[in-house]
PDB file of C-alpha atoms in Angstrom:
ATOM      1  CA  MET O   1       0.000   0.000   0.000  1.00  0.00           C
ATOM      2  CA  THR O   2       2.917   2.361   0.364  1.00  0.00           C
ATOM      3  CA  GLU O   3       3.948   2.225  -3.273  1.00  0.00           C
ATOM      4  CA  ASP O   4       6.125   5.007  -4.577  1.00  0.00           C
ATOM      5  CA  VAL O   5       3.846   7.189  -6.705  1.00  0.00           C
ATOM      6  CA  HIS O   6       6.665   9.150  -8.291  1.00  0.00           C
ATOM      7  CA  ALA O   7       7.180   9.075 -12.019  1.00  0.00           C
ATOM      8  CA  GLU O   8      10.501   7.953 -13.445  1.00  0.00           C
ATOM      9  CA  ASP O   9      11.720  11.544 -13.500  1.00  0.00           C
ATOM     10  CA  GLY O  10      11.016  11.894  -9.766  1.00  0.00           C
ATOM     11  CA  SER O  11       7.985  14.167 -10.142  1.00  0.00           C
ATOM     12  CA  SER O  12       4.711  13.347  -8.459  1.00  0.00           C
ATOM     13  CA  PRO O  13       1.745  12.861 -10.790  1.00  0.00           C
ATOM     14  CA  VAL O  14      -0.551  13.675  -7.880  1.00  0.00           C
ATOM     15  CA  ALA O  15       1.083  17.074  -7.392  1.00  0.00           C
ATOM     16  CA  GLU O  16       0.837  17.819 -11.103  1.00  0.00           C
ATOM     17  CA  ALA O  17      -2.841  16.938 -11.369  1.00  0.00           C
ATOM     18  CA  VAL O  18      -4.923  20.084 -11.340  1.00  0.00           C
ATOM     19  CA  LEU O  19      -8.477  19.735 -10.188  1.00  0.00           C
ATOM     20  CA  PRO O  20     -10.785  20.742 -13.004  1.00  0.00           C
ATOM     21  CA  LEU O  21     -12.851  23.835 -12.320  1.00  0.00           C
ATOM     22  CA  PRO O  22     -16.040  24.646 -14.181  1.00  0.00           C
ATOM     23  CA  LEU O  23     -15.184  26.834 -17.161  1.00  0.00           C
ATOM     24  CA  GLU O  24     -17.866  29.384 -16.167  1.00  0.00           C
ATOM     25  CA  PHE O  25     -16.346  29.608 -12.681  1.00  0.00           C
ATOM     26  CA  GLU O  26     -12.910  30.279 -14.158  1.00  0.00           C
ATOM     27  CA  ALA O  27     -14.428  33.018 -16.325  1.00  0.00           C
ATOM     28  CA  LEU O  28     -16.154  34.554 -13.300  1.00  0.00           C
ATOM     29  CA  TYR O  29     -12.856  34.464 -11.405  1.00  0.00           C
ATOM     30  CA  LEU O  30     -10.933  36.153 -14.211  1.00  0.00           C
ATOM     31  CA  ALA O  31     -13.621  38.789 -14.671  1.00  0.00           C
ATOM     32  CA  ASN O  32     -13.988  39.650 -10.965  1.00  0.00           C
ATOM     33  CA  GLN O  33     -10.769  38.876  -9.134  1.00  0.00           C
ATOM     34  CA  GLU O  34      -9.266  42.344  -9.528  1.00  0.00           C
ATOM     35  CA  ALA O  35     -12.456  44.173  -8.514  1.00  0.00           C
ATOM     36  CA  PHE O  36     -12.993  41.805  -5.571  1.00  0.00           C
ATOM     37  CA  HIS O  37      -9.424  42.450  -4.423  1.00  0.00           C
ATOM     38  CA  SER O  38      -9.821  46.231  -4.706  1.00  0.00           C
ATOM     39  CA  TYR O  39     -13.015  46.126  -2.643  1.00  0.00           C
ATOM     40  CA  ALA O  40     -11.489  43.854   0.016  1.00  0.00           C
ATOM     41  CA  LEU O  41      -8.337  45.988   0.178  1.00  0.00           C
ATOM     42  CA  LEU O  42     -10.407  49.131   0.670  1.00  0.00           C
ATOM     43  CA  ARG O  43     -12.442  47.535   3.483  1.00  0.00           C
ATOM     44  CA  LEU O  44      -9.674  45.552   5.215  1.00  0.00           C
ATOM     45  CA  GLY O  45      -6.749  47.925   4.795  1.00  0.00           C
ATOM     46  CA  ASN O  46      -3.950  45.525   3.913  1.00  0.00           C
ATOM     47  CA  ASN O  47      -3.034  43.374   0.963  1.00  0.00           C
ATOM     48  CA  GLY O  48      -2.625  40.101   2.858  1.00  0.00           C
ATOM     49  CA  ALA O  49      -6.055  40.337   4.456  1.00  0.00           C
ATOM     50  CA  ALA O  50      -7.592  41.315   1.121  1.00  0.00           C
ATOM     51  CA  GLU O  51      -6.015  38.349  -0.667  1.00  0.00           C
ATOM     52  CA  ASP O  52      -7.211  36.016   2.075  1.00  0.00           C
ATOM     53  CA  ALA O  53     -10.756  37.394   1.887  1.00  0.00           C
ATOM     54  CA  VAL O  54     -10.923  37.070  -1.894  1.00  0.00           C
ATOM     55  CA  HIS O  55      -9.573  33.533  -1.699  1.00  0.00           C
ATOM     56  CA  ARG O  56     -12.175  32.615   0.938  1.00  0.00           C
ATOM     57  CA  ALA O  57     -14.931  34.238  -1.115  1.00  0.00           C
ATOM     58  CA  PHE O  58     -14.046  32.305  -4.261  1.00  0.00           C
ATOM     59  CA  LEU O  59     -13.896  29.063  -2.285  1.00  0.00           C
ATOM     60  CA  GLU O  60     -17.383  29.841  -0.975  1.00  0.00           C
ATOM     61  CA  ILE O  61     -18.602  30.642  -4.477  1.00  0.00           C
ATOM     62  CA  LEU O  62     -17.154  27.377  -5.774  1.00  0.00           C
ATOM     63  CA  ARG O  63     -18.742  25.428  -2.916  1.00  0.00           C
ATOM     64  CA  HIS O  64     -22.180  26.772  -3.916  1.00  0.00           C
ATOM     65  CA  TRP O  65     -21.507  26.964  -7.640  1.00  0.00           C
ATOM     66  CA  ASP O  66     -24.372  24.771  -8.837  1.00  0.00           C
ATOM     67  CA  ALA O  67     -26.965  26.679  -6.792  1.00  0.00           C
ATOM     68  CA  LEU O  68     -25.490  30.049  -7.753  1.00  0.00           C
ATOM     69  CA  ARG O  69     -25.720  29.251 -11.457  1.00  0.00           C
ATOM     70  CA  GLU O  70     -29.476  28.876 -11.033  1.00  0.00           C
ATOM     71  CA  GLU O  71     -29.818  32.373  -9.536  1.00  0.00           C
ATOM     72  CA  ASN O  72     -31.234  35.187 -11.648  1.00  0.00           C
ATOM     73  CA  ASN O  73     -28.265  37.433 -10.971  1.00  0.00           C
ATOM     74  CA  LEU O  74     -25.042  35.495 -10.488  1.00  0.00           C
ATOM     75  CA  GLN O  75     -22.972  38.674 -10.295  1.00  0.00           C
ATOM     76  CA  GLN O  76     -25.095  40.111  -7.482  1.00  0.00           C
ATOM     77  CA  GLN O  77     -24.932  36.858  -5.535  1.00  0.00           C
ATOM     78  CA  THR O  78     -21.145  36.553  -5.842  1.00  0.00           C
ATOM     79  CA  TRP O  79     -20.667  40.131  -4.651  1.00  0.00           C
ATOM     80  CA  ALA O  80     -22.931  39.369  -1.696  1.00  0.00           C
ATOM     81  CA  ILE O  81     -20.688  36.425  -0.814  1.00  0.00           C
ATOM     82  CA  LEU O  82     -17.605  38.646  -1.008  1.00  0.00           C
ATOM     83  CA  ARG O  83     -19.221  41.277   1.232  1.00  0.00           C
ATOM     84  CA  ARG O  84     -20.159  38.606   3.800  1.00  0.00           C
ATOM     85  CA  VAL O  85     -16.626  37.234   3.803  1.00  0.00           C
ATOM     86  CA  VAL O  86     -15.132  40.713   4.230  1.00  0.00           C
ATOM     87  CA  ILE O  87     -17.524  41.482   7.105  1.00  0.00           C
ATOM     88  CA  ALA O  88     -16.696  38.142   8.739  1.00  0.00           C
ATOM     89  CA  GLN O  89     -12.975  38.795   8.438  1.00  0.00           C
ATOM     90  CA  THR O  90     -13.412  42.286   9.895  1.00  0.00           C
ATOM     91  CA  LEU O  91     -15.329  40.855  12.858  1.00  0.00           C
ATOM     92  CA  GLU O  92     -12.703  38.149  13.424  1.00  0.00           C
ATOM     93  CA  ALA O  93      -9.924  40.756  13.446  1.00  0.00           C
ATOM     94  CA  PHE O  94     -11.909  42.990  15.806  1.00  0.00           C
ATOM     95  CA  ARG O  95     -12.501  40.094  18.233  1.00  0.00           C
ATOM     96  CA  LYS O  96      -8.779  39.291  18.165  1.00  0.00           C
ATOM     97  CA  ASP O  97      -7.903  42.943  18.816  1.00  0.00           C
ATOM     98  CA  LEU O  98     -10.306  43.028  21.782  1.00  0.00           C
ATOM     99  CA  THR O  99      -8.444  40.174  23.466  1.00  0.00           C
ATOM    100  CA  LEU O 100      -5.297  42.314  23.388  1.00  0.00           C
ATOM    101  CA  LEU O 101      -6.936  45.294  25.127  1.00  0.00           C
ATOM    102  CA  ARG O 102      -6.727  45.470  28.863  1.00  0.00           C
ATOM    103  CA  GLY O 103      -9.201  47.473  30.856  1.00  0.00           C
ATOM    104  CA  GLU O 104      -9.945  47.723  34.553  1.00  0.00           C
ATOM    105  CA  THR O 105     -13.538  46.599  34.107  1.00  0.00           C
ATOM    106  CA  GLY O 106     -13.166  43.576  31.886  1.00  0.00           C
ATOM    107  CA  LEU O 107     -15.623  44.960  29.331  1.00  0.00           C
ATOM    108  CA  PHE O 108     -13.309  44.253  26.393  1.00  0.00           C
ATOM    109  CA  GLN O 109     -12.711  40.704  27.581  1.00  0.00           C
ATOM    110  CA  ALA O 110     -16.445  40.142  28.158  1.00  0.00           C
ATOM    111  CA  LEU O 111     -17.191  41.389  24.652  1.00  0.00           C
ATOM    112  CA  ALA O 112     -14.482  39.190  23.126  1.00  0.00           C
ATOM    113  CA  ASN O 113     -15.866  36.171  25.001  1.00  0.00           C
ATOM    114  CA  LEU O 114     -19.422  36.473  23.667  1.00  0.00           C
ATOM    115  CA  PRO O 115     -20.673  33.539  21.585  1.00  0.00           C
ATOM    116  CA  PRO O 116     -20.065  34.178  17.850  1.00  0.00           C
ATOM    117  CA  ARG O 117     -23.617  35.148  16.840  1.00  0.00           C
ATOM    118  CA  GLN O 118     -24.068  37.437  19.854  1.00  0.00           C
ATOM    119  CA  PHE O 119     -20.662  39.023  19.197  1.00  0.00           C
ATOM    120  CA  ASP O 120     -21.478  39.601  15.535  1.00  0.00           C
ATOM    121  CA  ALA O 121     -24.911  41.067  16.269  1.00  0.00           C
ATOM    122  CA  ILE O 122     -23.755  43.414  19.031  1.00  0.00           C
ATOM    123  CA  VAL O 123     -20.665  44.659  17.168  1.00  0.00           C
ATOM    124  CA  LEU O 124     -22.537  45.154  13.907  1.00  0.00           C
ATOM    125  CA  ARG O 125     -25.302  47.080  15.682  1.00  0.00           C
ATOM    126  CA  HIS O 126     -23.394  49.146  18.249  1.00  0.00           C
ATOM    127  CA  VAL O 127     -19.881  49.474  16.850  1.00  0.00           C
ATOM    128  CA  LEU O 128     -20.445  49.514  13.086  1.00  0.00           C
ATOM    129  CA  GLU O 129     -23.976  50.970  13.507  1.00  0.00           C
ATOM    130  CA  TYR O 130     -25.608  48.649  10.956  1.00  0.00           C
ATOM    131  CA  ASP O 131     -29.391  48.542  10.967  1.00  0.00           C
ATOM    132  CA  THR O 132     -31.242  45.343  11.843  1.00  0.00           C
ATOM    133  CA  ARG O 133     -32.127  44.570   8.231  1.00  0.00           C
ATOM    134  CA  ARG O 134     -28.475  44.696   7.149  1.00  0.00           C
ATOM    135  CA  ILE O 135     -27.371  42.591  10.123  1.00  0.00           C
ATOM    136  CA  SER O 136     -30.043  39.985   9.397  1.00  0.00           C
ATOM    137  CA  TRP O 137     -28.874  39.822   5.762  1.00  0.00           C
ATOM    138  CA  TYR O 138     -25.276  39.293   6.837  1.00  0.00           C
ATOM    139  CA  MET O 139     -26.081  36.722   9.514  1.00  0.00           C
ATOM    140  CA  GLY O 140     -28.708  34.947   7.429  1.00  0.00           C
ATOM    141  CA  VAL O 141     -31.340  35.181  10.155  1.00  0.00           C
ATOM    142  CA  THR O 142     -34.591  37.066  10.690  1.00  0.00           C
ATOM    143  CA  PRO O 143     -34.590  40.577  12.167  1.00  0.00           C
ATOM    144  CA  SER O 144     -36.234  39.225  15.343  1.00  0.00           C
ATOM    145  CA  THR O 145     -33.342  36.765  15.731  1.00  0.00           C
ATOM    146  CA  VAL O 146     -30.883  39.654  15.445  1.00  0.00           C
ATOM    147  CA  ASP O 147     -32.772  41.451  18.220  1.00  0.00           C
ATOM    148  CA  TYR O 148     -32.670  38.259  20.305  1.00  0.00           C
ATOM    149  CA  HIS O 149     -28.886  37.913  19.884  1.00  0.00           C
ATOM    150  CA  CYS O 150     -28.374  41.571  20.811  1.00  0.00           C
ATOM    151  CA  ARG O 151     -30.601  41.207  23.878  1.00  0.00           C
ATOM    152  CA  LYS O 152     -28.727  38.087  25.045  1.00  0.00           C
ATOM    153  CA  ALA O 153     -25.365  39.764  24.422  1.00  0.00           C
ATOM    154  CA  LYS O 154     -26.412  42.771  26.506  1.00  0.00           C
ATOM    155  CA  GLU O 155     -27.439  40.419  29.335  1.00  0.00           C
ATOM    156  CA  ARG O 156     -24.011  38.787  29.262  1.00  0.00           C
ATOM    157  CA  LEU O 157     -22.274  42.161  29.149  1.00  0.00           C
ATOM    158  CA  GLU O 158     -24.308  43.761  31.976  1.00  0.00           C
ATOM    159  CA  PRO O 159     -21.904  42.761  34.802  1.00  0.00           C
ATOM    160  CA  ALA O 160     -18.938  44.254  32.929  1.00  0.00           C
ATOM    161  CA  VAL O 161     -20.910  47.404  32.042  1.00  0.00           C
ATOM    162  CA  ALA O 162     -22.069  47.788  35.657  1.00  0.00           C
ATOM    163  CA  SER O 163     -18.469  47.417  36.780  1.00  0.00           C
ATOM    164  CA  CYS O 164     -17.416  50.046  34.256  1.00  0.00           C
ATOM    165  CA  ILE O 165     -20.046  52.505  35.518  1.00  0.00           C
ATOM    166  CA  LYS O 166     -19.032  51.816  39.125  1.00  0.00           C
ATOM    167  CA  THR O 167     -15.346  52.336  38.318  1.00  0.00           C
ATOM    168  CA  GLU O 168     -16.082  55.675  36.637  1.00  0.00           C
ATOM    169  CA  GLY O 169     -18.165  56.737  39.659  1.00  0.00           C
ATOM    170  CA  ASP O 170     -15.269  55.916  42.003  1.00  0.00           C
ATOM    171  CA  ARG O 171     -12.966  58.206  40.020  1.00  0.00           C
ATOM    172  CA  GLU O 172     -15.218  61.251  40.458  1.00  0.00           C
TER     173      GLU O 172
END
């Protein structure tokens, strides 16, 4: 079972085999890669993060390729995927940055420790100031579910917020 799969010249036929991609997907990639990268770079601020976001977006597009081809507006749907990926990457970076902040009250740590959906909902609403409709689009849930996640996040954050208010009162 551990046969040597190298060709006579020492190359590996497995490494040389390129997985076939649908021709239409390749065309979509070639037509949109530069614009996707420009958008991601504008939103994320650095080339490495932009390249990663575009790569993740195209993997997501490929994963849903058959369903996307049946959509009325493929271009609109692929841009929506890119925007979701960029938002997700922004939220991941923000959560990571929060873990590095140190405060007397523990508010940053409490925020960073929220469950993912509560974190996303609360940051999108109160930090990025997105409206409920936009948050529900991004999260793929109903507006009432967004409100629920925000309410639960606020409940989890209340002890840290109360501590923050108390600490500010002690300083006065």
